């Protein structure tokens, strides 16, 4: 940020009124967020005119129905919240297309498929069960299945027998971090439907 005079600053080769700048960004315009534009209103005051999905004096807050993910706002229905509190747009396997707040959808990456309104990595598909994601016993986190309690395996297709907590670690916590301690290592595969 370079001061041009007491009212204007230089940001990314453009002059912007200082009233629109917060944390080095004009109206939350960053590589990830497109919060708004600095405009002069009828009274001559410079303000941020927020894009759909953004609110606040500097367009740095998410509007109703939107969730903050990595500094940008995305519609709730296109954001997956995982057990480890990570939020990923389009399940981490796609990007949002369209204009907020309507006409938004996930466009899945080449190595992913639609899964509801989100996307799931093809590595999470169980082809024996008509392409079900994590055999219906877990959720796809990036490129791997995170199995529900009672299941394990790359595709959550093995039932766990004799689950017990080891050193205070529950089965669901252990599965998430890949540390599952099983007293019976035999896989009891979920039958094909």
XYZ file of C-alpha atoms in Angstrom:
193
model
C 0.000 0.000 0.000
C 1.514 3.301 -1.123
C -0.029 6.631 -0.082
C -0.596 8.920 -3.067
C -2.059 11.733 -0.951
C -4.041 11.922 2.314
C -7.141 10.438 0.580
C -5.809 8.024 -2.034
C -3.599 4.953 -1.844
C -2.009 2.856 -4.574
C -3.090 -0.800 -4.503
C -2.113 -3.216 -7.273
C -1.369 -0.378 -9.730
C -4.708 1.366 -9.050
C -5.580 4.428 -6.990
C -8.231 3.727 -4.370
C -9.759 5.986 -1.737
C -8.330 5.222 1.713
C -11.849 4.889 3.203
C -12.286 1.665 1.209
C -9.039 0.030 2.369
C -8.757 -2.438 5.250
C -5.887 -4.879 5.843
C -4.235 -3.956 2.549
C -7.275 -4.731 0.392
C -9.844 -2.418 -1.158
C -13.330 -3.662 -0.296
C -11.977 -7.159 0.432
C -10.790 -7.585 -3.176
C -8.188 -10.344 -2.905
C -7.063 -13.288 -5.035
C -9.619 -15.480 -3.182
C -12.426 -13.025 -2.385
C -14.169 -10.554 -4.633
C -15.919 -8.605 -1.872
C -16.820 -5.390 -3.634
C -15.809 -2.210 -5.406
C -14.856 1.220 -4.067
C -17.354 3.789 -5.396
C -18.206 7.423 -4.734
C -21.826 7.890 -3.684
C -24.131 10.869 -4.358
C -22.872 12.769 -1.291
C -19.258 12.485 -2.463
C -18.290 9.896 0.159
C -16.272 6.877 -0.926
C -17.722 3.522 0.178
C -17.541 -0.137 -0.675
C -20.330 -1.435 -2.882
C -20.479 -5.116 -1.958
C -20.900 -7.924 -4.446
C -23.680 -10.468 -3.784
C -22.805 -12.699 -0.836
C -20.681 -10.061 0.944
C -21.717 -7.412 3.502
C -20.062 -4.988 5.914
C -18.351 -1.625 5.610
C -15.434 -3.218 3.735
C -17.381 -6.172 2.250
C -15.392 -8.467 4.533
C -18.323 -10.340 6.100
C -20.471 -13.086 4.612
C -24.152 -12.403 3.978
C -26.953 -14.698 5.228
C -26.802 -18.100 3.582
C -23.060 -17.805 2.998
C -20.091 -19.373 4.826
C -16.527 -18.077 5.107
C -14.028 -20.484 3.544
C -10.369 -19.499 3.081
C -11.138 -15.778 3.117
C -14.006 -15.948 0.616
C -17.769 -16.383 1.016
C -19.506 -19.435 -0.430
C -23.130 -20.654 -0.233
C -23.790 -22.986 2.728
C -25.079 -25.761 0.455
C -21.799 -25.849 -1.508
C -19.552 -26.118 1.560
C -18.845 -29.394 3.364
C -17.998 -29.216 7.075
C -15.957 -32.244 8.139
C -15.578 -33.796 11.595
C -12.131 -32.193 11.966
C -13.802 -28.740 11.531
C -12.286 -28.252 8.061
C -14.551 -26.533 5.544
C -14.067 -27.322 1.867
C -15.890 -25.780 -1.081
C -17.475 -28.447 -3.313
C -16.172 -31.157 -0.962
C -12.597 -30.207 -1.879
C -12.926 -31.718 -5.357
C -14.344 -28.881 -7.416
C -14.980 -25.169 -7.734
C -18.035 -22.938 -7.599
C -19.375 -21.629 -10.891
C -22.062 -19.001 -11.465
C -22.903 -15.727 -9.787
C -23.904 -15.303 -6.139
C -26.364 -15.549 -4.571
C -28.266 -17.563 -7.216
C -27.256 -19.816 -10.112
C -24.333 -21.296 -8.196
C -23.219 -24.884 -8.550
C -20.139 -27.041 -8.112
C -18.107 -27.902 -11.177
C -16.254 -31.084 -10.274
C -12.557 -31.551 -10.976
C -11.558 -34.022 -13.690
C -10.777 -36.711 -11.095
C -14.099 -36.218 -9.242
C -17.810 -36.902 -9.722
C -20.964 -35.097 -8.553
C -22.169 -36.230 -5.125
C -25.372 -34.433 -4.188
C -24.644 -30.722 -4.646
C -20.934 -31.293 -3.935
C -18.181 -33.371 -5.552
C -16.356 -36.510 -4.445
C -12.994 -37.841 -5.573
C -13.197 -40.907 -7.819
C -10.796 -42.538 -5.332
C -13.725 -42.671 -2.862
C -16.080 -44.575 -5.191
C -16.934 -48.209 -4.560
C -17.542 -49.556 -8.070
C -18.881 -52.844 -6.647
C -21.804 -50.869 -5.216
C -22.807 -48.785 -8.238
C -20.249 -46.098 -7.468
C -21.420 -45.336 -3.948
C -19.169 -42.896 -2.097
C -17.270 -44.629 0.714
C -19.764 -47.511 0.472
C -22.296 -45.299 2.256
C -20.378 -45.766 5.534
C -18.245 -42.638 5.540
C -17.496 -39.399 3.770
C -14.942 -38.477 1.150
C -12.352 -36.049 2.549
C -10.180 -34.802 -0.303
C -8.982 -38.082 -1.882
C -9.740 -40.563 0.909
C -12.681 -41.998 2.799
C -13.164 -41.092 6.453
C -15.163 -44.021 7.770
C -18.062 -43.871 10.194
C -17.592 -45.644 13.501
C -17.847 -49.376 12.964
C -16.267 -49.383 9.482
C -12.752 -49.255 8.040
C -10.909 -49.930 4.794
C -10.005 -47.671 1.891
C -13.682 -47.484 0.911
C -15.229 -48.060 4.385
C -16.359 -51.458 3.132
C -15.122 -53.484 6.103
C -17.102 -53.826 9.311
C -15.049 -53.447 12.475
C -15.437 -56.092 15.162
C -14.521 -55.677 18.846
C -13.957 -51.916 18.836
C -12.480 -50.534 22.010
C -10.804 -47.298 22.953
C -7.031 -47.477 23.250
C -5.360 -44.815 25.414
C -8.499 -42.669 25.220
C -8.639 -42.738 21.407
C -12.064 -43.732 20.089
C -12.529 -45.679 16.885
C -13.908 -42.687 14.979
C -10.944 -40.507 15.998
C -8.490 -43.270 15.181
C -10.030 -43.952 11.769
C -9.792 -40.273 10.866
C -6.102 -40.156 11.670
C -5.393 -43.598 10.215
C -4.461 -45.145 13.562
C -7.232 -47.704 13.996
C -6.301 -50.394 16.500
C -8.378 -53.476 15.813
C -8.531 -56.590 17.904
C -9.748 -58.472 14.835
C -7.923 -57.595 11.631
C -10.283 -59.611 9.445
C -12.393 -57.577 7.035
C -16.120 -58.291 7.066
C -17.030 -56.724 3.714
C -20.344 -55.008 3.282
C -22.365 -57.145 0.858
C -23.190 -55.717 -2.578
C -26.737 -54.401 -2.812
